[in-house]
Amino acid sequence: SHNISEVMAALITMIKDPDTTVGQLMKHIKGPDFPGGGIILTSKAEIKNAYEQGLGAVKIRGEWKVDQLPRGKQQIIIHSIPYGVNKSRLIEKIAEIIISKKLPPLIDVRDESDEKMRVVLELKAGTNTEKIMTYLLRHTELENNFQLNFNCLKPNGEPARLSLKEICRNFLDFRKEVVTRRLEYELSILVKRLHILDGFVAVFRALDKALKIIRSSKSKQEAHNKLKIAFKLDDEQVSAILEIPLYRLVAMEVEKMLAEQKEKSKEKKSIQIILSSDKKIWSVVENELQEINEKFGDKRRTKIKTIELVEYNEEDFIEHEDAHLVISKNGWLRKFKKALEPNSLKHKENDSLLATVKANTREFVAFFTSRGMVYVFKLYNLPYTRTGFGEPVQNLFKFADGEKVISMLSLDPAELAISDQLSAASSSKDSNRQTRLSFTDAKKRGLEGMIIGSSGYGFRFPLSNLMETTRSGRKLMTLKGDDKIVGFSLVTGDHLFMASVHGKGIVIRVEQVSLLT
């Protein structure tokens, strides 16, 4: 989608100079121009490259303004969105963000559009509007990429990827062909009409002779033949003369025909002059392009500019609160604001409780699986459970067939501190909550975990290595054959106690288990 005034100006430039380059065309065609407006953020160099290669993309962003309301409140008015983005779907996505509390300063979204777009975002007082919009640009389609792909069928039917110049060239050649064929058609109509008028004029000059021939003839065919011979006319001219009404023989009507003959002769000569010169044909094409611009041209709607985004930390928008996670043996995961009695939780048939943890919404939770994988994600990404059995953990991560969660661990430093019993004071007061996974000091080592497989092999590893993963997770232990992970434990003391399925147990010093870093 491009601006018609810019395109007409570029085409006229190419008519005057066939060797015009893409860069010169871009003095007129600044870039795509979308009906819904918006802002193109792609640089001129990137747009030029797309026009030269016939392939590329532009980044387009919606537009908004901030309205100041009484009592220090503000609201954001979105008045344009990227081309091709569904407004209803965009509003639904913003509503989902509000419901999930991923953006607490954003209170509500309303569609107040009529002939013009108007989507209202209601904010809390004192909110940084730039950070709010930066978040929405990154998490919704308010900013979107639009692909440019100039794959076309050439006049010979051959598909090809064309540059902007080639597209303009083919279009102009097509317009020249159209104008030429139209003029040739108009010329053929004029020649035919002049041929008939020449017959009329020949008869009008000797009208009495013609009438005498017609009156003396016994049939129409006889009159046709006599007129043809007497005035040296062809069949087409004679047929037209015999069909003429009598009233057309009055002096005034004869004058009209003579005037028409003169006018048509002038038009014929004018068209012949145009058709005899390529330059004059291109002049007609240019005039028609100018007429199109005058009739349909309008101002550019999509702006092209460079705008820097305000940097923000996603944690700025995360509410600092504790939550409780519950996972069943079959992988059904639930998130609650308050702790629940394990016995009060209902599970699906043939399912039961696996683990519960407490964590802060700004912290991470780790899931250890039977395939030796660990999946780590921030708690705020999981919505609160209101009804039902929760959400399958497989929806959050890309599990392999048969892969199951065998343990879950909160990586909230405050909760880990409680488990490690390093600081009773810090664990009992939120104001002393630690801010990173580092529990080492001069006398004690860092906090560790231990996993063990069904083959009996296992190792310790520092929890500081557990960082946020992708949906594919991270391999923690390589397994052989049918081996699988059967247990995970937090290492909180100097000794380890391990028990087998056959009822045997052993206590060993922690240092006897290998530490993998």
Short mmCIF file of C-alpha atoms in Angstrom, two decimals:
data_model
loop_
_atom_site.label_atom_id
_atom_site.label_comp_id
_atom_site.label_asym_id
_atom_site.label_seq_id
_atom_site.Cartn_x
_atom_site.Cartn_y
_atom_site.Cartn_z
CA SER A 1 0.00 0.00 0.00
CA HIS A 2 1.54 3.26 -1.15
CA ASN A 3 0.51 6.90 -1.38
CA ILE A 4 -0.97 7.62 -4.80
CA SER A 5 0.37 11.18 -5.01
CA GLU A 6 3.92 9.94 -4.30
CA VAL A 7 3.58 7.13 -6.84
CA MET A 8 2.28 9.48 -9.57
CA ALA A 9 5.16 11.88 -8.94
CA ALA A 10 7.69 9.02 -9.16
CA LEU A 11 6.16 7.71 -12.39
CA ILE A 12 6.24 11.16 -13.99
CA THR A 13 9.91 11.47 -12.96
CA MET A 14 10.66 8.16 -14.67
CA ILE A 15 8.85 9.28 -17.84
CA LYS A 16 11.12 12.31 -18.02
CA ASP A 17 14.24 10.29 -17.16
CA PRO A 18 14.04 6.53 -17.91
CA ASP A 19 17.41 6.02 -16.15
CA THR A 20 16.01 7.16 -12.80
CA THR A 21 17.42 5.07 -9.91
CA VAL A 22 15.58 3.61 -6.93
CA GLY A 23 17.19 6.28 -4.75
CA GLN A 24 15.82 9.03 -7.01
CA LEU A 25 12.37 7.42 -7.02
CA MET A 26 12.47 7.45 -3.22
CA LYS A 27 12.64 11.25 -3.28
CA HIS A 28 8.95 10.90 -4.08
CA ILE A 29 8.01 7.45 -2.72
CA LYS A 30 9.18 7.71 0.90
CA GLY A 31 7.98 4.20 1.77
CA PRO A 32 4.73 2.27 2.20
CA ASP A 33 1.68 4.32 3.21
CA PHE A 34 -0.98 2.35 5.08
CA PRO A 35 -4.68 3.30 5.32
CA GLY A 36 -4.67 3.13 9.11
CA GLY A 37 -1.74 5.52 9.52
CA GLY A 38 0.85 4.52 12.10
CA ILE A 39 4.59 5.14 12.18
CA ILE A 40 7.23 3.30 10.14
CA LEU A 41 10.38 2.90 12.23
CA THR A 42 12.53 1.25 9.55
CA SER A 43 15.47 3.35 8.38
CA LYS A 44 15.59 4.86 4.88
CA ALA A 45 18.58 2.67 4.06
CA GLU A 46 16.63 -0.50 4.94
CA ILE A 47 13.60 0.66 2.93
CA LYS A 48 15.86 1.44 -0.03
CA ASN A 49 17.43 -2.01 0.19
CA ALA A 50 13.94 -3.60 0.20
CA TYR A 51 12.95 -1.55 -2.86
CA GLU A 52 16.15 -2.55 -4.68
CA GLN A 53 15.97 -6.25 -3.79
CA GLY A 54 12.18 -6.59 -3.98
CA LEU A 55 12.20 -8.18 -0.55
CA GLY A 56 12.30 -6.87 3.00
CA ALA A 57 10.16 -5.70 5.89
CA VAL A 58 9.14 -2.52 7.65
CA LYS A 59 8.44 -2.14 11.35
CA ILE A 60 5.21 -0.25 11.90
CA ARG A 61 3.93 1.08 15.20
CA GLY A 62 0.55 2.42 16.28
CA GLU A 63 0.11 5.99 17.47
CA TRP A 64 -1.22 7.31 20.75
CA LYS A 65 -1.48 10.42 22.86
CA VAL A 66 -1.69 11.02 26.61
CA ASP A 67 -4.69 12.82 28.06
CA GLN A 68 -4.31 14.56 31.42
CA LEU A 69 -7.33 14.05 33.70
CA PRO A 70 -8.35 15.70 37.02
CA ARG A 71 -6.63 14.63 40.26
CA GLY A 72 -3.39 13.76 38.52
CA LYS A 73 -4.86 10.85 36.57
CA GLN A 74 -3.92 10.07 32.97
CA GLN A 75 -5.27 8.02 30.13
CA ILE A 76 -3.67 6.92 26.88
CA ILE A 77 -5.64 7.22 23.64
CA ILE A 78 -4.53 4.84 20.87
CA HIS A 79 -5.69 6.40 17.58
CA SER A 80 -3.95 4.18 15.03
CA ILE A 81 -2.68 0.61 14.91
CA PRO A 82 -0.38 -1.23 12.45
CA TYR A 83 -1.83 -2.24 9.09
CA GLY A 84 -3.29 -5.75 9.14
CA VAL A 85 -3.66 -5.90 12.94
CA ASN A 86 -7.15 -6.79 14.17
CA LYS A 87 -8.31 -4.15 16.64
CA SER A 88 -10.53 -6.54 18.63
CA ARG A 89 -7.71 -9.04 18.99
CA LEU A 90 -5.34 -6.29 20.13
CA ILE A 91 -7.83 -5.13 22.78
CA GLU A 92 -8.29 -8.74 23.96
CA LYS A 93 -4.51 -9.11 24.35
CA ILE A 94 -4.29 -5.90 26.40
CA ALA A 95 -7.21 -7.13 28.54
CA GLU A 96 -5.37 -10.42 29.15
CA ILE A 97 -2.33 -8.47 30.37
CA ILE A 98 -4.57 -6.50 32.76
CA ILE A 99 -6.32 -9.62 34.09
CA SER A 100 -3.04 -11.48 34.63
CA LYS A 101 -1.68 -8.41 36.50
CA LYS A 102 1.46 -8.31 34.40
CA LEU A 103 1.03 -4.55 34.14
CA PRO A 104 -0.56 -3.39 37.44
CA PRO A 105 -0.52 0.37 36.61
CA LEU A 106 -2.86 -0.38 33.67
CA ILE A 107 -6.40 -0.55 35.09
CA ASP A 108 -8.74 -0.88 32.11
CA VAL A 109 -9.02 -0.84 28.31
CA ARG A 110 -12.07 0.47 26.44
CA ASP A 111 -13.00 0.70 22.77
CA GLU A 112 -14.60 4.10 22.14
CA SER A 113 -14.10 4.06 18.37
CA ASP A 114 -16.64 5.55 15.93
CA GLU A 115 -15.62 6.74 12.47
CA LYS A 116 -12.15 7.24 13.95
CA MET A 117 -10.20 4.79 16.06
CA ARG A 118 -10.13 5.50 19.78
CA VAL A 119 -8.93 2.85 22.22
CA VAL A 120 -8.67 4.19 25.78
CA LEU A 121 -6.18 2.85 28.34
CA GLU A 122 -7.02 3.83 31.91
CA LEU A 123 -4.01 4.20 34.24
CA LYS A 124 -3.29 4.63 37.91
CA ALA A 125 -2.20 8.10 39.05
CA GLY A 126 1.51 8.81 38.75
CA THR A 127 2.12 6.09 36.15
CA ASN A 128 5.06 6.42 33.75
CA THR A 129 3.16 6.34 30.44
CA GLU A 130 6.29 5.83 28.32
CA LYS A 131 7.19 2.63 30.18
CA ILE A 132 3.60 1.39 29.90
CA MET A 133 3.58 1.87 26.13
CA THR A 134 7.05 0.33 25.79
CA TYR A 135 5.76 -2.78 27.55
CA LEU A 136 2.67 -2.95 25.28
CA LEU A 137 4.79 -2.45 22.16
CA ARG A 138 6.91 -5.46 23.11
CA HIS A 139 4.06 -7.74 24.21
CA THR A 140 1.23 -6.91 21.78
CA GLU A 141 0.76 -6.23 18.07
CA LEU A 142 0.77 -2.49 18.69
CA GLU A 143 4.17 -2.74 17.00
CA ASN A 144 4.42 -5.18 14.13
CA ASN A 145 6.59 -6.12 11.16
CA PHE A 146 5.04 -5.91 7.69
CA GLN A 147 6.70 -7.99 4.99
CA LEU A 148 7.50 -6.48 1.59
CA ASN A 149 7.64 -9.08 -1.17
CA PHE A 150 7.51 -7.82 -4.76
CA ASN A 151 6.87 -11.14 -6.49
CA CYS A 152 5.03 -10.30 -9.70
CA LEU A 153 3.97 -11.76 -13.02
CA LYS A 154 5.84 -9.97 -15.79
CA PRO A 155 3.94 -9.05 -19.00
CA ASN A 156 5.15 -12.26 -20.63
CA GLY A 157 3.60 -14.30 -17.78
CA GLU A 158 6.95 -15.09 -16.17
CA PRO A 159 7.04 -14.79 -12.35
CA ALA A 160 9.87 -12.71 -10.94
CA ARG A 161 10.87 -10.65 -7.92
CA LEU A 162 11.09 -7.07 -9.13
CA SER A 163 12.63 -3.92 -7.73
CA LEU A 164 10.63 -0.72 -7.28
CA LYS A 165 12.15 0.65 -10.49
CA GLU A 166 11.22 -2.47 -12.46
CA ILE A 167 7.66 -2.35 -11.18
CA CYS A 168 7.35 1.32 -12.19
CA ARG A 169 8.94 0.57 -15.57
CA ASN A 170 6.53 -2.27 -16.29
CA PHE A 171 3.57 -0.17 -15.20
CA LEU A 172 4.58 2.75 -17.43
CA ASP A 173 5.12 0.44 -20.41
CA PHE A 174 1.66 -0.96 -19.78
CA ARG A 175 0.17 2.56 -19.62
CA LYS A 176 1.88 3.44 -22.91
CA GLU A 177 0.45 0.32 -24.53
CA VAL A 178 -3.02 1.11 -23.20
CA VAL A 179 -2.88 4.73 -24.43
CA THR A 180 -1.55 3.64 -27.83
CA ARG A 181 -4.26 1.01 -28.32
CA ARG A 182 -6.95 3.43 -27.14
CA LEU A 183 -5.79 6.10 -29.60
CA GLU A 184 -5.61 3.55 -32.39
CA TYR A 185 -9.14 2.45 -31.60
CA GLU A 186 -10.38 6.06 -31.49
CA LEU A 187 -8.62 6.68 -34.81
CA SER A 188 -10.31 3.69 -36.41
CA ILE A 189 -13.73 4.97 -35.24
CA LEU A 190 -12.97 8.44 -36.65
CA VAL A 191 -11.81 7.02 -39.99
CA LYS A 192 -15.00 4.99 -40.26
CA ARG A 193 -17.20 7.98 -39.40
CA LEU A 194 -15.33 10.29 -41.79
CA HIS A 195 -15.79 7.75 -44.54
CA ILE A 196 -19.57 7.94 -44.04
CA LEU A 197 -19.51 11.72 -43.81
CA ASP A 198 -17.54 11.92 -47.08
CA GLY A 199 -20.41 10.05 -48.74
CA PHE A 200 -22.96 12.42 -47.24
CA VAL A 201 -21.02 15.48 -48.42
CA ALA A 202 -20.71 14.09 -51.96
CA VAL A 203 -24.49 13.60 -52.14
CA PHE A 204 -25.31 16.97 -50.51
CA ARG A 205 -23.31 18.76 -53.21
CA ALA A 206 -25.58 17.26 -55.90
CA LEU A 207 -28.70 16.63 -53.82
CA ASP A 208 -31.19 17.14 -56.71
CA LYS A 209 -29.35 14.56 -58.82
CA ALA A 210 -29.38 12.08 -55.97
CA LEU A 211 -33.11 12.58 -55.30
CA LYS A 212 -33.92 12.17 -59.02
CA ILE A 213 -32.00 8.85 -59.06
CA ILE A 214 -33.80 7.62 -55.97
CA ARG A 215 -37.28 8.62 -57.27
CA SER A 216 -36.70 7.04 -60.68
CA SER A 217 -35.57 3.71 -59.16
CA LYS A 218 -38.07 0.86 -58.90
CA SER A 219 -36.40 -0.75 -55.88
CA LYS A 220 -34.00 0.00 -53.07
CA GLN A 221 -31.36 -2.17 -54.67
CA GLU A 222 -31.68 -0.32 -57.97
CA ALA A 223 -31.31 3.02 -56.19
CA HIS A 224 -28.30 1.63 -54.29
CA ASN A 225 -26.57 0.58 -57.51
CA LYS A 226 -27.30 3.82 -59.39
CA LEU A 227 -26.07 6.04 -56.50
CA LYS A 228 -22.94 3.96 -56.14
CA ILE A 229 -22.06 4.43 -59.81
CA ALA A 230 -23.15 8.06 -60.09
CA PHE A 231 -21.25 9.36 -57.08
CA LYS A 232 -18.41 6.78 -57.05
CA LEU A 233 -19.25 5.58 -53.52
CA ASP A 234 -18.90 2.18 -51.83
CA ASP A 235 -21.66 -0.01 -50.42
CA GLU A 236 -21.21 1.23 -46.84
CA GLN A 237 -21.57 4.89 -47.85
CA VAL A 238 -24.59 4.28 -50.08
CA SER A 239 -26.36 2.24 -47.40
CA ALA A 240 -25.90 5.09 -44.92
CA ILE A 241 -27.27 7.63 -47.46
CA LEU A 242 -30.39 5.55 -48.16
CA GLU A 243 -31.03 5.20 -44.41
CA ILE A 244 -30.85 8.95 -43.70
CA PRO A 245 -34.18 10.50 -42.58
CA LEU A 246 -35.64 13.20 -44.86
CA TYR A 247 -35.43 15.88 -42.14
CA ARG A 248 -31.65 15.56 -42.22
CA LEU A 249 -31.73 17.04 -45.72
CA VAL A 250 -32.64 20.51 -44.48
CA ALA A 251 -29.92 23.15 -44.74
CA MET A 252 -29.29 23.30 -41.00
CA GLU A 253 -28.72 19.55 -40.68
CA VAL A 254 -26.44 19.60 -43.69
CA GLU A 255 -24.38 22.32 -42.01
CA LYS A 256 -24.09 20.17 -38.88
CA MET A 257 -22.74 17.24 -40.90
CA LEU A 258 -20.22 19.49 -42.61
CA ALA A 259 -19.12 20.84 -39.25
CA GLU A 260 -18.83 17.31 -37.87
CA GLN A 261 -16.69 16.32 -40.86
CA LYS A 262 -14.38 19.22 -40.21
CA GLU A 263 -14.10 18.44 -36.48
CA LYS A 264 -13.55 14.74 -37.04
CA SER A 265 -10.84 15.46 -39.61
CA LYS A 266 -9.08 17.69 -37.09
CA GLU A 267 -9.28 14.98 -34.38
CA LYS A 268 -7.98 12.38 -36.83
CA LYS A 269 -4.98 14.52 -37.69
CA SER A 270 -4.28 15.20 -33.99
CA ILE A 271 -4.31 11.48 -33.10
CA GLN A 272 -2.13 10.61 -36.09
CA ILE A 273 0.41 13.19 -34.95
CA ILE A 274 0.46 11.70 -31.41
CA LEU A 275 0.78 8.12 -32.68
CA SER A 276 3.67 9.10 -34.92
CA SER A 277 5.82 10.13 -31.92
CA ASP A 278 6.76 8.18 -28.76
CA LYS A 279 7.45 11.47 -27.02
CA LYS A 280 3.88 12.66 -27.63
CA ILE A 281 2.44 9.33 -26.45
CA TRP A 282 4.44 9.63 -23.21
CA SER A 283 3.11 13.16 -22.86
CA VAL A 284 -0.46 11.79 -22.94
CA VAL A 285 0.49 9.17 -20.32
CA GLU A 286 1.99 11.89 -18.10
CA ASN A 287 -1.11 14.10 -18.40
CA GLU A 288 -3.34 11.19 -17.42
CA LEU A 289 -1.16 10.44 -14.36
CA GLN A 290 -1.46 14.09 -13.32
CA GLU A 291 -5.24 13.92 -13.71
CA ILE A 292 -5.32 10.81 -11.50
CA ASN A 293 -3.29 12.63 -8.87
CA GLU A 294 -5.57 15.69 -8.97
CA LYS A 295 -8.68 13.53 -8.66
CA PHE A 296 -7.58 10.89 -6.15
CA GLY A 297 -4.34 12.11 -4.55
CA ASP A 298 -4.22 12.67 -0.80
CA LYS A 299 -1.75 13.34 1.99
CA ARG A 300 0.49 10.62 3.41
CA ARG A 301 -1.07 8.92 6.44
CA THR A 302 1.85 6.82 7.68
CA LYS A 303 4.74 8.76 9.16
CA ILE A 304 8.34 7.62 8.74
CA LYS A 305 10.61 8.47 11.66
CA THR A 306 13.08 7.03 14.14
CA ILE A 307 11.88 6.81 17.74
CA GLU A 308 13.92 5.41 20.61
CA LEU A 309 12.09 3.25 23.14
CA VAL A 310 12.29 4.06 26.81
CA GLU A 311 14.17 1.31 28.62
CA TYR A 312 12.33 -0.45 31.40
CA ASN A 313 12.70 -3.42 33.73
CA GLU A 314 9.83 -5.89 33.54
CA GLU A 315 10.08 -6.35 37.29
CA ASP A 316 8.94 -2.74 37.66
CA PHE A 317 5.45 -3.92 36.72
CA ILE A 318 5.38 -7.15 38.78
CA GLU A 319 3.51 -6.97 42.05
CA HIS A 320 5.69 -8.05 44.96
CA GLU A 321 3.60 -10.75 46.66
CA ASP A 322 3.90 -14.33 47.82
CA ALA A 323 2.12 -17.17 46.02
CA HIS A 324 1.82 -20.92 46.51
CA LEU A 325 2.37 -23.51 43.79
CA VAL A 326 0.86 -26.98 43.86
CA ILE A 327 1.75 -29.72 41.37
CA SER A 328 0.30 -33.22 41.10
CA LYS A 329 2.11 -36.40 40.11
CA ASN A 330 0.51 -36.24 36.66
CA GLY A 331 1.75 -32.69 36.13
CA TRP A 332 -1.29 -30.52 36.90
CA LEU A 333 0.00 -27.17 38.15
CA ARG A 334 -1.95 -24.66 40.26
CA LYS A 335 -1.11 -21.23 41.67
CA PHE A 336 -2.87 -19.77 44.73
CA LYS A 337 -2.52 -16.54 46.68
CA LYS A 338 -2.99 -18.32 50.01
CA ALA A 339 -1.64 -21.59 51.30
CA LEU A 340 -4.13 -24.47 51.25
CA GLU A 341 -4.20 -27.64 53.27
CA PRO A 342 -2.86 -30.42 51.04
CA ASN A 343 -5.71 -32.69 52.16
CA SER A 344 -8.27 -30.13 50.96
CA LEU A 345 -7.00 -30.19 47.38
CA LYS A 346 -8.94 -32.27 44.87
CA HIS A 347 -7.17 -34.10 42.08
CA LYS A 348 -8.20 -35.93 38.96
CA GLU A 349 -8.84 -39.65 39.10
CA ASN A 350 -5.64 -41.69 39.59
CA ASP A 351 -3.72 -38.54 40.49
CA SER A 352 -2.36 -37.18 43.77
CA LEU A 353 -0.19 -34.44 45.26
CA LEU A 354 3.49 -34.34 44.28
CA ALA A 355 4.81 -31.11 45.83
CA THR A 356 3.92 -27.65 47.08
CA VAL A 357 6.20 -24.60 47.28
CA LYS A 358 5.94 -21.00 48.36
CA ALA A 359 7.58 -18.36 46.19
CA ASN A 360 7.55 -14.65 45.46
CA THR A 361 6.03 -13.51 42.19
CA ARG A 362 9.32 -11.84 41.21
CA GLU A 363 11.35 -15.01 41.72
CA PHE A 364 11.97 -18.25 39.82
CA VAL A 365 10.63 -21.77 40.25
CA ALA A 366 12.56 -24.82 39.01
CA PHE A 367 10.99 -28.07 37.78
CA PHE A 368 13.16 -31.21 37.71
CA THR A 369 11.97 -34.00 35.40
CA SER A 370 12.51 -37.70 34.92
CA ARG A 371 14.51 -37.03 31.72
CA GLY A 372 17.29 -35.20 33.58
CA MET A 373 16.02 -31.79 32.50
CA VAL A 374 15.45 -28.65 34.53
CA TYR A 375 12.93 -25.99 33.53
CA VAL A 376 13.10 -22.58 35.24
CA PHE A 377 10.61 -19.76 34.83
CA LYS A 378 9.36 -16.72 36.72
CA LEU A 379 6.30 -17.29 38.85
CA TYR A 380 4.42 -14.23 37.57
CA ASN A 381 4.17 -15.86 34.12
CA LEU A 382 1.67 -18.35 35.53
CA PRO A 383 -1.87 -17.01 36.14
CA TYR A 384 -3.67 -17.67 39.40
CA THR A 385 -5.92 -20.72 39.51
CA ARG A 386 -9.53 -19.93 40.24
CA THR A 387 -11.33 -23.18 39.49
CA GLY A 388 -10.54 -26.65 38.18
CA PHE A 389 -7.40 -28.72 38.41
CA GLY A 390 -5.05 -26.04 37.06
CA GLU A 391 -2.92 -26.16 33.93
CA PRO A 392 -0.84 -29.07 32.58
CA VAL A 393 2.82 -28.25 33.12
CA GLN A 394 3.43 -29.56 29.59
CA ASN A 395 1.69 -26.41 28.30
CA LEU A 396 4.48 -24.29 29.76
CA PHE A 397 7.41 -26.33 28.50
CA LYS A 398 8.35 -28.63 25.63
CA PHE A 399 8.36 -32.02 27.35
CA ALA A 400 9.45 -35.22 25.62
CA ASP A 401 7.11 -38.22 25.48
CA GLY A 402 6.76 -39.78 28.92
CA GLU A 403 8.65 -36.95 30.65
CA LYS A 404 7.28 -36.08 34.09
CA VAL A 405 8.08 -33.64 36.87
CA ILE A 406 9.70 -35.42 39.84
CA SER A 407 10.33 -32.36 42.02
CA MET A 408 9.71 -28.63 42.23
CA LEU A 409 11.89 -26.01 43.94
CA SER A 410 11.28 -22.36 44.75
CA LEU A 411 14.32 -20.25 43.92
CA ASP A 412 13.03 -17.40 46.06
CA PRO A 413 16.11 -16.46 48.17
CA ALA A 414 13.97 -15.94 51.25
CA GLU A 415 12.50 -19.44 51.02
CA LEU A 416 15.89 -21.00 50.28
CA ALA A 417 17.33 -19.18 53.29
CA ILE A 418 14.66 -20.79 55.47
CA SER A 419 15.52 -24.23 54.08
CA ASP A 420 19.22 -23.68 54.61
CA GLN A 421 18.68 -22.20 58.06
CA LEU A 422 21.37 -19.64 57.37
CA SER A 423 19.55 -16.65 58.71
CA ALA A 424 16.49 -16.99 60.88
CA ALA A 425 16.11 -13.24 61.04
CA SER A 426 16.12 -12.73 57.30
CA SER A 427 13.61 -15.52 56.81
CA SER A 428 11.11 -14.04 59.23
CA LYS A 429 11.12 -10.47 57.93
CA ASP A 430 10.25 -9.48 54.37
CA SER A 431 12.28 -6.29 54.76
CA ASN A 432 15.43 -8.45 55.08
CA ARG A 433 14.58 -10.60 52.06
CA GLN A 434 17.72 -11.46 50.12
CA THR A 435 17.84 -10.38 46.51
CA ARG A 436 20.04 -12.97 44.82
CA LEU A 437 20.93 -16.67 44.91
CA SER A 438 24.13 -16.36 46.93
CA PHE A 439 24.28 -17.87 50.42
CA THR A 440 28.06 -18.15 50.67
CA ASP A 441 30.26 -16.56 53.29
CA ALA A 442 33.76 -17.12 54.62
CA LYS A 443 32.75 -20.26 56.54
CA LYS A 444 30.00 -21.87 54.46
CA ARG A 445 29.66 -23.06 50.89
CA GLY A 446 26.89 -21.98 48.47
CA LEU A 447 23.49 -23.65 48.47
CA GLU A 448 23.43 -26.92 46.53
CA GLY A 449 21.01 -29.46 45.10
CA MET A 450 21.42 -33.16 44.40
CA ILE A 451 19.81 -35.42 41.80
CA ILE A 452 20.04 -39.19 41.43
CA GLY A 453 19.02 -41.57 38.66
CA SER A 454 17.42 -45.01 38.80
CA SER A 455 20.84 -46.50 37.98
CA GLY A 456 22.18 -45.13 41.27
CA TYR A 457 24.35 -42.44 39.74
CA GLY A 458 23.99 -38.89 41.01
CA PHE A 459 25.81 -35.67 41.81
CA ARG A 460 25.61 -32.36 43.59
CA PHE A 461 25.38 -29.03 41.77
CA PRO A 462 25.27 -25.37 42.90
CA LEU A 463 21.80 -23.79 42.71
CA SER A 464 23.43 -20.58 41.52
CA ASN A 465 23.65 -22.34 38.12
CA LEU A 466 19.87 -22.46 37.84
CA MET A 467 18.94 -19.55 35.61
CA GLU A 468 15.77 -18.86 33.63
CA THR A 469 15.47 -21.28 30.68
CA THR A 470 13.54 -21.37 27.43
CA ARG A 471 10.54 -23.65 26.97
CA SER A 472 12.97 -26.37 25.90
CA GLY A 473 14.67 -26.33 29.32
CA ARG A 474 18.28 -27.30 30.07
CA LYS A 475 19.83 -30.73 30.37
CA LEU A 476 21.07 -31.32 33.90
CA MET A 477 22.05 -35.00 33.69
CA THR A 478 22.72 -37.31 30.73
CA LEU A 479 20.86 -40.63 31.02
CA LYS A 480 21.58 -43.97 29.38
CA GLY A 481 19.06 -46.54 28.18
CA ASP A 482 15.93 -46.70 30.32
CA ASP A 483 17.55 -44.81 33.18
CA LYS A 484 15.56 -41.90 34.60
CA ILE A 485 15.80 -39.37 37.40
CA VAL A 486 14.06 -40.63 40.52
CA GLY A 487 14.91 -37.96 43.05
CA PHE A 488 15.99 -34.41 43.74
CA SER A 489 16.90 -32.92 47.12
CA LEU A 490 18.12 -29.65 48.51
CA VAL A 491 21.47 -30.12 50.26
CA THR A 492 21.06 -28.38 53.62
CA GLY A 493 23.60 -30.08 55.91
CA ASP A 494 26.93 -31.86 56.17
CA HIS A 495 25.52 -35.39 55.70
CA LEU A 496 23.19 -37.10 53.25
CA PHE A 497 20.73 -39.88 54.02
CA MET A 498 19.65 -42.07 51.06
CA ALA A 499 17.12 -44.91 51.07
CA SER A 500 16.44 -47.56 48.42
CA VAL A 501 13.11 -49.05 47.33
CA HIS A 502 14.13 -52.26 49.13
CA GLY A 503 14.22 -50.50 52.49
CA LYS A 504 17.97 -50.06 52.84
CA GLY A 505 19.51 -46.75 53.85
CA ILE A 506 22.87 -45.11 54.16
CA VAL A 507 24.28 -41.92 55.67
CA ILE A 508 27.38 -40.39 54.06
CA ARG A 509 29.22 -37.10 54.22
CA VAL A 510 28.20 -34.58 51.57
CA GLU A 511 31.78 -34.33 50.32
CA GLN A 512 31.62 -38.01 49.21
CA VAL A 513 29.17 -37.04 46.43
CA SER A 514 30.75 -35.45 43.37
CA LEU A 515 30.07 -31.76 42.85
CA LEU A 516 29.48 -30.77 39.23
CA THR A 517 29.96 -27.12 38.44
#
